[in-house]
């Protein structure tokens, strides 16, 4: 069953949660609108505003239900009801990450709303808006 989990979960998210993915993308756009340019070197300028915007839009509270549905679609059951907080849901500098420990692995769903451009000795790392197409935002791993 584990070989099909990422594809099954990805398909579930892209077909059953298109509105949520679009709203999450809109939230990311709102975060970028608050920056001075098209990027920021301040991680807190991503995570804080993104968390607040996702909460205001209702996306953050909806993510545990999305996680439960994804687990069900993959043919598994959760041991406990997920909540919109760690370890189930966390907002990172690239976007929300949903996690569930299952019978034979760990499901990790990342919504890659932002990208990190690594710096060098002379250049700080920057956070930029990631892909906008849902197909490129949704990343699923089963380990």
Coordinates of C-alpha atoms in Angstrom, one line a residue, residues 4-82:
X4 CA 0.7 4.3 -3.8
X5 CA 0.3 6.6 -0.8
X6 CA 2.0 9.8 -2.2
X7 CA 0.1 9.6 -5.6
X8 CA -3.2 8.7 -3.9
X9 CA -2.9 11.6 -1.4
X10 CA -1.8 14.1 -4.0
X11 CA -4.7 13.2 -6.2
X12 CA -7.1 13.5 -3.2
X13 CA -5.8 16.9 -2.4
X14 CA -5.9 18.2 -5.9
X15 CA -9.4 17.0 -6.6
X16 CA -11.1 17.4 -3.2
X17 CA -9.5 20.5 -1.9
X18 CA -9.0 22.9 -4.8
X19 CA -10.8 25.7 -3.0
X20 CA -8.6 25.4 0.1
X21 CA -5.4 25.3 -2.0
X22 CA -6.6 28.4 -3.9
X23 CA -7.3 30.2 -0.6
X24 CA -3.9 29.2 0.8
X25 CA -2.3 30.6 -2.4
X26 CA -4.2 33.8 -1.9
X27 CA -2.9 34.0 1.7
X28 CA 0.7 33.7 0.4
X29 CA 0.0 36.5 -2.1
X30 CA -1.2 38.7 0.8
X31 CA 1.9 38.0 2.8
X32 CA 4.1 39.0 -0.2
X33 CA 2.1 42.2 -0.6
X34 CA 3.3 43.2 2.8
X35 CA 7.0 43.0 1.9
X36 CA 9.0 45.9 0.5
X37 CA 9.8 43.9 -2.6
X38 CA 9.5 40.5 -4.2
X39 CA 11.6 38.8 -1.5
X40 CA 12.6 39.0 2.1
X41 CA 15.5 37.9 4.1
X42 CA 13.4 37.8 7.3
X43 CA 11.9 34.4 8.1
X44 CA 9.5 36.0 10.5
X45 CA 8.1 38.1 7.7
X46 CA 6.9 34.9 6.2
X47 CA 5.9 32.6 9.1
X48 CA 4.1 35.1 11.3
X49 CA 2.0 36.8 8.6
X50 CA 1.3 33.5 6.8
X51 CA 0.1 31.9 10.0
X52 CA -2.2 34.9 10.8
X53 CA -3.5 35.0 7.2
X54 CA -4.2 31.3 7.1
X55 CA -6.0 31.5 10.4
X56 CA -8.1 34.5 9.4
X57 CA -9.1 32.7 6.1
X58 CA -10.1 29.6 7.9
X59 CA -7.5 27.5 6.2
X60 CA -5.5 26.7 9.3
X61 CA -8.5 25.3 11.2
X62 CA -9.4 23.3 8.1
X63 CA -6.0 21.6 7.7
X64 CA -6.6 18.8 10.3
X65 CA -9.7 17.7 8.4
X66 CA -7.7 17.8 5.2
X67 CA -5.1 15.6 6.8
X68 CA -7.7 13.2 8.2
X69 CA -9.2 12.9 4.7
X70 CA -5.8 12.3 3.1
X71 CA -5.1 9.5 5.5
X72 CA -8.5 8.0 4.9
X73 CA -8.0 8.3 1.1
X74 CA -4.7 6.4 1.4
X75 CA -6.5 3.6 3.2
X76 CA -5.1 4.3 6.7
X77 CA -6.6 5.4 10.0
X78 CA -5.3 8.1 12.4
X79 CA -4.6 7.1 16.0
X80 CA -5.9 10.4 17.3
X81 CA -7.9 13.3 15.9
X82 CA -5.5 15.9 14.5

